[in-house]
mmCIF file of C-alpha atoms in Angstrom:
data_model
loop_
_atom_site.group_PDB
_atom_site.id
_atom_site.type_symbol
_atom_site.label_atom_id
_atom_site.label_comp_id
_atom_site.label_asym_id
_atom_site.label_seq_id
_atom_site.Cartn_x
_atom_site.Cartn_y
_atom_site.Cartn_z
ATOM 1 C CA MET M 1 -59.359 63.326 -171.739
ATOM 2 C CA LYS M 2 -61.235 60.020 -172.148
ATOM 3 C CA ASN M 3 -58.312 58.628 -174.146
ATOM 4 C CA TYR M 4 -55.932 59.708 -171.392
ATOM 5 C CA HIS M 5 -57.936 57.864 -168.748
ATOM 6 C CA LEU M 6 -58.162 54.781 -170.964
ATOM 7 C CA LEU M 7 -54.399 54.807 -171.509
ATOM 8 C CA ALA M 8 -53.777 55.245 -167.768
ATOM 9 C CA THR M 9 -56.073 52.323 -166.974
ATOM 10 C CA LEU M 10 -54.325 50.085 -169.494
ATOM 11 C CA LEU M 11 -50.883 51.053 -168.181
ATOM 12 C CA PHE M 12 -51.992 50.394 -164.598
ATOM 13 C CA GLY M 13 -53.320 46.970 -165.625
ATOM 14 C CA LEU M 14 -50.090 46.088 -167.385
ATOM 15 C CA GLN M 15 -48.065 47.251 -164.386
ATOM 16 C CA ALA M 16 -50.182 45.150 -161.987
ATOM 17 C CA THR M 17 -49.809 42.100 -164.226
ATOM 18 C CA SER M 18 -46.060 42.679 -164.413
ATOM 19 C CA LEU M 19 -45.773 42.975 -160.619
ATOM 20 C CA SER M 20 -47.851 39.794 -160.178
ATOM 21 C CA SER M 21 -45.626 37.933 -162.632
ATOM 22 C CA GLN M 22 -42.525 39.182 -160.813
ATOM 23 C CA ALA M 23 -43.942 37.964 -157.475
ATOM 24 C CA VAL M 24 -44.520 34.483 -158.901
ATOM 25 C CA ALA M 25 -41.049 34.524 -160.473
ATOM 26 C CA LEU M 26 -39.547 35.229 -157.027
ATOM 27 C CA GLU M 27 -41.141 32.092 -155.559
ATOM 28 C CA PRO M 28 -39.120 28.902 -155.064
ATOM 29 C CA SER M 29 -39.260 26.564 -158.041
ATOM 30 C CA THR M 30 -42.184 24.140 -158.096
ATOM 31 C CA GLY M 31 -41.427 21.001 -156.105
ATOM 32 C CA SER M 32 -38.512 22.543 -154.186
ATOM 33 C CA LYS M 33 -37.960 20.803 -150.846
ATOM 34 C CA TRP M 34 -37.246 22.050 -147.332
ATOM 35 C CA THR M 35 -36.741 19.947 -144.190
ATOM 36 C CA GLU M 36 -37.677 20.972 -140.648
ATOM 37 C CA PRO M 37 -34.605 20.157 -138.530
ATOM 38 C CA LYS M 38 -36.206 18.879 -135.314
ATOM 39 C CA THR M 39 -38.744 16.441 -136.739
ATOM 40 C CA GLY M 40 -37.232 15.788 -140.177
ATOM 41 C CA MET M 41 -40.596 16.791 -141.661
ATOM 42 C CA GLU M 42 -40.204 17.450 -145.402
ATOM 43 C CA PHE M 43 -42.049 20.228 -147.208
ATOM 44 C CA VAL M 44 -42.585 20.808 -150.933
ATOM 45 C CA TRP M 45 -43.257 24.147 -152.635
ATOM 46 C CA ALA M 46 -46.698 24.396 -154.261
ATOM 47 C CA PRO M 47 -46.606 27.442 -156.582
ATOM 48 C CA SER M 48 -49.176 30.209 -156.844
ATOM 49 C CA GLY M 49 -51.869 29.498 -159.404
ATOM 50 C CA CYS M 50 -55.527 28.980 -160.221
ATOM 51 C CA PHE M 51 -57.501 25.766 -160.738
ATOM 52 C CA GLN M 52 -61.034 24.413 -161.041
ATOM 53 C CA MET M 53 -62.137 23.073 -157.660
ATOM 54 C CA GLY M 54 -64.854 20.472 -157.222
ATOM 55 C CA GLY M 55 -66.401 17.702 -159.276
ATOM 56 C CA ASN M 56 -69.593 16.657 -161.032
ATOM 57 C CA GLY M 57 -70.380 13.758 -158.731
ATOM 58 C CA GLU M 58 -71.995 14.386 -155.349
ATOM 59 C CA SER M 59 -73.852 17.635 -154.684
ATOM 60 C CA PHE M 60 -71.349 18.553 -151.966
ATOM 61 C CA GLU M 61 -68.625 18.672 -154.657
ATOM 62 C CA GLN M 62 -70.520 21.334 -156.622
ATOM 63 C CA PRO M 63 -70.541 23.835 -158.143
ATOM 64 C CA VAL M 64 -67.157 23.487 -159.807
ATOM 65 C CA HIS M 65 -65.539 26.890 -159.365
ATOM 66 C CA LYS M 66 -62.290 28.738 -159.984
ATOM 67 C CA VAL M 67 -59.956 29.220 -157.020
ATOM 68 C CA CYS M 68 -56.649 31.112 -157.067
ATOM 69 C CA VAL M 69 -54.124 30.030 -154.456
ATOM 70 C CA LYS M 70 -51.024 31.781 -153.138
ATOM 71 C CA GLY M 71 -47.902 29.577 -153.125
ATOM 72 C CA PHE M 72 -47.201 27.580 -149.955
ATOM 73 C CA TRP M 73 -44.944 24.941 -148.404
ATOM 74 C CA VAL M 74 -46.943 21.725 -147.984
ATOM 75 C CA GLY M 75 -45.925 18.566 -146.154
ATOM 76 C CA ARG M 76 -44.513 16.016 -148.576
ATOM 77 C CA PHE M 77 -46.044 13.256 -146.463
ATOM 78 C CA GLU M 78 -48.786 12.873 -143.895
ATOM 79 C CA VAL M 79 -47.550 13.568 -140.361
ATOM 80 C CA THR M 80 -46.029 10.338 -139.091
ATOM 81 C CA GLN M 81 -46.398 8.713 -135.698
ATOM 82 C CA LYS M 82 -42.723 9.369 -134.944
ATOM 83 C CA GLN M 83 -43.141 13.071 -135.700
ATOM 84 C CA TYR M 84 -46.366 13.307 -133.712
ATOM 85 C CA GLN M 85 -44.738 11.672 -130.699
ATOM 86 C CA GLN M 86 -41.731 14.003 -130.903
ATOM 87 C CA ILE M 87 -44.036 16.986 -130.528
ATOM 88 C CA MET M 88 -46.881 15.655 -128.368
ATOM 89 C CA GLY M 89 -45.088 13.016 -126.279
ATOM 90 C CA GLU M 90 -47.642 10.312 -127.083
ATOM 91 C CA ASN M 91 -48.880 8.136 -129.930
ATOM 92 C CA PRO M 92 -52.596 7.262 -129.859
ATOM 93 C CA SER M 93 -52.587 5.489 -133.256
ATOM 94 C CA LYS M 94 -54.448 2.229 -133.735
ATOM 95 C CA PHE M 95 -51.991 1.001 -136.375
ATOM 96 C CA GLN M 96 -48.622 1.351 -134.706
ATOM 97 C CA GLY M 97 -45.536 2.112 -136.792
ATOM 98 C CA GLY M 98 -43.143 5.041 -136.536
ATOM 99 C CA ASN M 99 -43.242 5.872 -140.249
ATOM 100 C CA ASN M 100 -46.950 5.172 -140.615
ATOM 101 C CA PRO M 101 -49.213 8.213 -140.609
ATOM 102 C CA VAL M 102 -50.520 9.107 -137.181
ATOM 103 C CA ASP M 103 -54.136 7.978 -136.962
ATOM 104 C CA PHE M 104 -57.002 8.052 -134.469
ATOM 105 C CA MET M 105 -56.935 11.842 -134.764
ATOM 106 C CA SER M 106 -59.794 14.205 -134.042
ATOM 107 C CA TRP M 107 -59.730 17.635 -135.672
ATOM 108 C CA TYR M 108 -58.889 19.069 -132.260
ATOM 109 C CA ASP M 109 -55.930 16.674 -131.954
ATOM 110 C CA ALA M 110 -54.593 17.915 -135.286
ATOM 111 C CA SER M 111 -55.145 21.539 -134.267
ATOM 112 C CA ASN M 112 -53.353 20.993 -130.952
ATOM 113 C CA PHE M 113 -50.414 19.474 -132.810
ATOM 114 C CA VAL M 114 -49.923 22.460 -135.133
ATOM 115 C CA GLN M 115 -50.143 24.860 -132.192
ATOM 116 C CA LYS M 116 -47.565 22.935 -130.161
ATOM 117 C CA MET M 117 -45.182 22.380 -133.096
ATOM 118 C CA SER M 118 -45.395 26.087 -133.890
ATOM 119 C CA SER M 119 -44.536 27.027 -130.299
ATOM 120 C CA THR M 120 -41.811 24.430 -129.629
ATOM 121 C CA THR M 121 -39.850 24.492 -132.891
ATOM 122 C CA SER M 122 -38.540 27.290 -135.087
ATOM 123 C CA THR M 123 -41.158 26.387 -137.683
ATOM 124 C CA LYS M 124 -44.730 27.652 -137.600
ATOM 125 C CA VAL M 125 -47.236 25.241 -139.167
ATOM 126 C CA ARG M 126 -50.986 25.010 -139.717
ATOM 127 C CA LEU M 127 -53.541 22.710 -141.312
ATOM 128 C CA LEU M 128 -54.250 23.087 -145.021
ATOM 129 C CA SER M 129 -57.362 24.818 -146.201
ATOM 130 C CA GLU M 130 -59.642 22.563 -148.209
ATOM 131 C CA ALA M 131 -58.836 24.552 -151.368
ATOM 132 C CA GLU M 132 -55.079 24.257 -150.753
ATOM 133 C CA TRP M 133 -55.498 20.520 -150.232
ATOM 134 C CA GLU M 134 -57.313 19.973 -153.538
ATOM 135 C CA TYR M 135 -54.943 22.323 -155.393
ATOM 136 C CA ALA M 136 -51.934 20.383 -154.068
ATOM 137 C CA CYS M 137 -53.595 17.025 -154.782
ATOM 138 C CA ARG M 138 -54.315 18.023 -158.378
ATOM 139 C CA ALA M 139 -50.827 19.569 -158.713
ATOM 140 C CA GLY M 140 -52.453 22.802 -159.837
ATOM 141 C CA GLY M 141 -54.739 21.053 -162.304
ATOM 142 C CA THR M 142 -52.341 18.455 -163.732
ATOM 143 C CA HIS M 143 -54.316 15.578 -162.218
ATOM 144 C CA ASP M 144 -58.025 14.893 -162.532
ATOM 145 C CA MET M 145 -59.379 11.794 -160.789
ATOM 146 C CA TYR M 146 -56.735 11.100 -158.122
ATOM 147 C CA CYS M 147 -53.677 12.774 -156.603
ATOM 148 C CA GLY M 148 -51.299 11.551 -159.301
ATOM 149 C CA ASN M 149 -51.152 10.111 -162.799
ATOM 150 C CA ASN M 150 -50.991 6.402 -161.957
ATOM 151 C CA THR M 151 -53.868 4.011 -161.346
ATOM 152 C CA VAL M 152 -55.309 4.230 -157.844
ATOM 153 C CA ASP M 153 -53.574 1.078 -156.593
ATOM 154 C CA LYS M 154 -50.202 2.662 -157.441
ATOM 155 C CA LEU M 155 -51.076 5.935 -155.669
ATOM 156 C CA GLY M 156 -52.905 5.121 -152.478
ATOM 157 C CA TRP M 157 -53.695 2.522 -149.824
ATOM 158 C CA PHE M 158 -57.406 1.675 -149.886
ATOM 159 C CA SER M 159 -59.741 -1.279 -149.305
ATOM 160 C CA GLY M 160 -58.381 -3.148 -152.324
ATOM 161 C CA ASN M 161 -54.692 -3.170 -151.363
ATOM 162 C CA SER M 162 -54.211 -2.023 -147.753
ATOM 163 C CA GLY M 163 -54.792 -5.288 -145.914
ATOM 164 C CA LYS M 164 -57.028 -3.295 -143.544
ATOM 165 C CA THR M 165 -54.182 -1.222 -142.110
ATOM 166 C CA THR M 166 -52.169 1.928 -142.766
ATOM 167 C CA HIS M 167 -48.704 1.772 -144.341
ATOM 168 C CA PRO M 168 -45.463 3.748 -144.007
ATOM 169 C CA VAL M 169 -45.708 7.047 -145.858
ATOM 170 C CA GLY M 170 -44.130 7.434 -149.279
ATOM 171 C CA GLN M 171 -44.196 3.790 -150.385
ATOM 172 C CA LEU M 172 -46.463 4.438 -153.365
ATOM 173 C CA SER M 173 -46.132 6.895 -156.254
ATOM 174 C CA GLY M 174 -46.311 10.620 -155.601
ATOM 175 C CA ASN M 175 -48.060 13.198 -157.722
ATOM 176 C CA ALA M 176 -46.470 15.632 -160.186
ATOM 177 C CA TRP M 177 -45.199 17.829 -157.347
ATOM 178 C CA GLY M 178 -43.742 14.919 -155.360
ATOM 179 C CA LEU M 179 -46.508 14.740 -152.741
ATOM 180 C CA HIS M 180 -47.330 11.251 -151.452
ATOM 181 C CA ASP M 181 -50.394 9.544 -149.959
ATOM 182 C CA MET M 182 -52.795 12.375 -150.715
ATOM 183 C CA SER M 183 -55.019 9.606 -152.066
ATOM 184 C CA GLY M 184 -55.516 6.952 -149.407
ATOM 185 C CA ASN M 185 -53.754 5.754 -146.230
ATOM 186 C CA VAL M 186 -55.605 8.171 -143.888
ATOM 187 C CA PHE M 187 -58.085 10.981 -144.382
ATOM 188 C CA GLU M 188 -56.419 14.359 -143.874
ATOM 189 C CA TRP M 189 -58.133 16.947 -141.710
ATOM 190 C CA THR M 190 -58.389 20.437 -143.203
ATOM 191 C CA GLU M 191 -59.081 23.739 -141.479
ATOM 192 C CA ASP M 192 -62.542 24.133 -143.050
ATOM 193 C CA CYS M 193 -65.956 23.851 -141.412
ATOM 194 C CA GLN M 194 -68.721 21.798 -143.030
ATOM 195 C CA ASN M 195 -70.661 23.439 -145.861
ATOM 196 C CA ASN M 196 -72.841 21.191 -147.983
ATOM 197 C CA SER M 197 -71.965 22.838 -151.293
ATOM 198 C CA TYR M 198 -69.437 25.348 -152.619
ATOM 199 C CA LYS M 199 -71.988 28.163 -152.913
ATOM 200 C CA GLY M 200 -70.327 31.147 -151.260
ATOM 201 C CA ALA M 201 -66.965 29.394 -150.814
ATOM 202 C CA PRO M 202 -63.786 31.525 -150.657
ATOM 203 C CA ALA M 203 -62.116 31.922 -154.050
ATOM 204 C CA ASP M 204 -58.662 32.869 -152.717
ATOM 205 C CA GLY M 205 -57.592 29.513 -151.278
ATOM 206 C CA SER M 206 -58.346 30.480 -147.675
ATOM 207 C CA ALA M 207 -60.167 28.219 -145.231
ATOM 208 C CA TRP M 208 -63.952 28.427 -144.956
ATOM 209 C CA ASN M 209 -64.296 29.184 -141.246
ATOM 210 C CA SER M 210 -68.061 29.564 -141.180
ATOM 211 C CA GLY M 211 -70.866 27.058 -141.530
ATOM 212 C CA ASN M 212 -71.294 24.018 -139.293
ATOM 213 C CA CYS M 213 -68.052 24.161 -137.314
ATOM 214 C CA VAL M 214 -69.028 21.265 -135.081
ATOM 215 C CA MET M 215 -68.051 19.303 -138.187
ATOM 216 C CA HIS M 216 -64.877 19.725 -140.235
ATOM 217 C CA VAL M 217 -63.704 18.488 -143.623
ATOM 218 C CA GLY M 218 -61.398 15.544 -144.261
ATOM 219 C CA ARG M 219 -59.850 14.822 -147.656
ATOM 220 C CA GLY M 220 -58.192 12.029 -149.597
ATOM 221 C CA GLY M 221 -59.811 8.819 -148.409
ATOM 222 C CA ALA M 222 -58.332 6.120 -146.208
ATOM 223 C CA TRP M 223 -57.154 2.519 -145.942
ATOM 224 C CA ASN M 224 -60.732 1.143 -145.711
ATOM 225 C CA ASN M 225 -62.404 3.124 -148.520
ATOM 226 C CA ASN M 226 -63.381 2.311 -152.087
ATOM 227 C CA PRO M 227 -61.498 4.095 -154.898
ATOM 228 C CA ASP M 228 -64.199 6.741 -155.471
ATOM 229 C CA VAL M 229 -63.608 8.116 -151.960
ATOM 230 C CA LEU M 230 -59.915 8.602 -152.800
ATOM 231 C CA SER M 231 -60.783 11.020 -155.612
ATOM 232 C CA ALA M 232 -59.438 14.572 -155.735
ATOM 233 C CA SER M 233 -62.883 16.122 -155.262
ATOM 234 C CA HIS M 234 -64.394 13.871 -152.557
ATOM 235 C CA ARG M 235 -65.206 15.518 -149.218
ATOM 236 C CA LYS M 236 -65.743 13.862 -145.847
ATOM 237 C CA PHE M 237 -67.656 15.675 -143.096
ATOM 238 C CA ASP M 238 -66.749 14.425 -139.637
ATOM 239 C CA ASP M 239 -67.274 15.379 -136.003
ATOM 240 C CA ALA M 240 -64.368 17.659 -135.048
ATOM 241 C CA GLY M 241 -64.150 16.049 -131.615
ATOM 242 C CA GLY M 242 -64.296 12.432 -132.756
ATOM 243 C CA PRO M 243 -60.997 10.536 -133.160
ATOM 244 C CA ASP M 244 -61.048 7.783 -135.772
ATOM 245 C CA SER M 245 -58.495 5.261 -137.055
ATOM 246 C CA THR M 246 -59.105 6.566 -140.583
ATOM 247 C CA ASN M 247 -58.189 10.177 -139.714
ATOM 248 C CA GLY M 248 -54.759 11.840 -139.823
ATOM 249 C CA PHE M 249 -53.415 15.059 -141.322
ATOM 250 C CA ARG M 250 -50.576 16.889 -143.087
ATOM 251 C CA VAL M 251 -49.441 20.453 -142.514
ATOM 252 C CA VAL M 252 -48.381 23.675 -144.209
ATOM 253 C CA ARG M 253 -45.222 25.540 -143.212
ATOM 254 C CA VAL M 254 -46.096 29.174 -142.552
ATOM 255 C CA VAL M 255 -43.586 31.699 -143.901
ATOM 256 C CA ASP M 256 -44.142 35.324 -142.883
#
């Protein structure tokens, strides 16, 4: 009888693994693109997978921990001023330019945008979770220091090359999945509330919606930062209600 139960357990495990593999196999191919027709917003497929999240630098980047993420459609670029104006009817950015990322964004501004785009187009969108952001930046673990394989000046606009302004999206190299400006240009708001370490963080890629939710997390660094702030693991905690010329965002396409 014990052998029977052992065999049944093994068969169940193999079946579950097989079904999981089939689900991944049914996903779009990594880096596939899809364009939202009204705004022209491009999305790239980030496949399901697991990675090591965090870094060994600041305490708020620790502990390094394993996170497994379900595949998702992520914006190829930061939301541009042209796209923001199409949806919201205004452009509050300090650094004006239709193809520049929208800036001077509070977390509430970004949240209002995803709600309105979801209700006024045929495409539902949301902000990335912090885990999804880092997973996409690292291309599932392909990249270590920054969001791409090149040196930082080839990947992102920062204090050393920006001329103290933002730049049109997509001018510098993308990462292995074809995502641009995840390092530099503007910080990107995520859905997550502030937590000062990863102790107790979700391991499934979902947003951490508890903690200090007066503050939210921004990722990727901006036009005025040093290279270390552009790293894949760096976290910025900022007042959710405070717009800033260093803050923008990108979005995820929600597929039911």
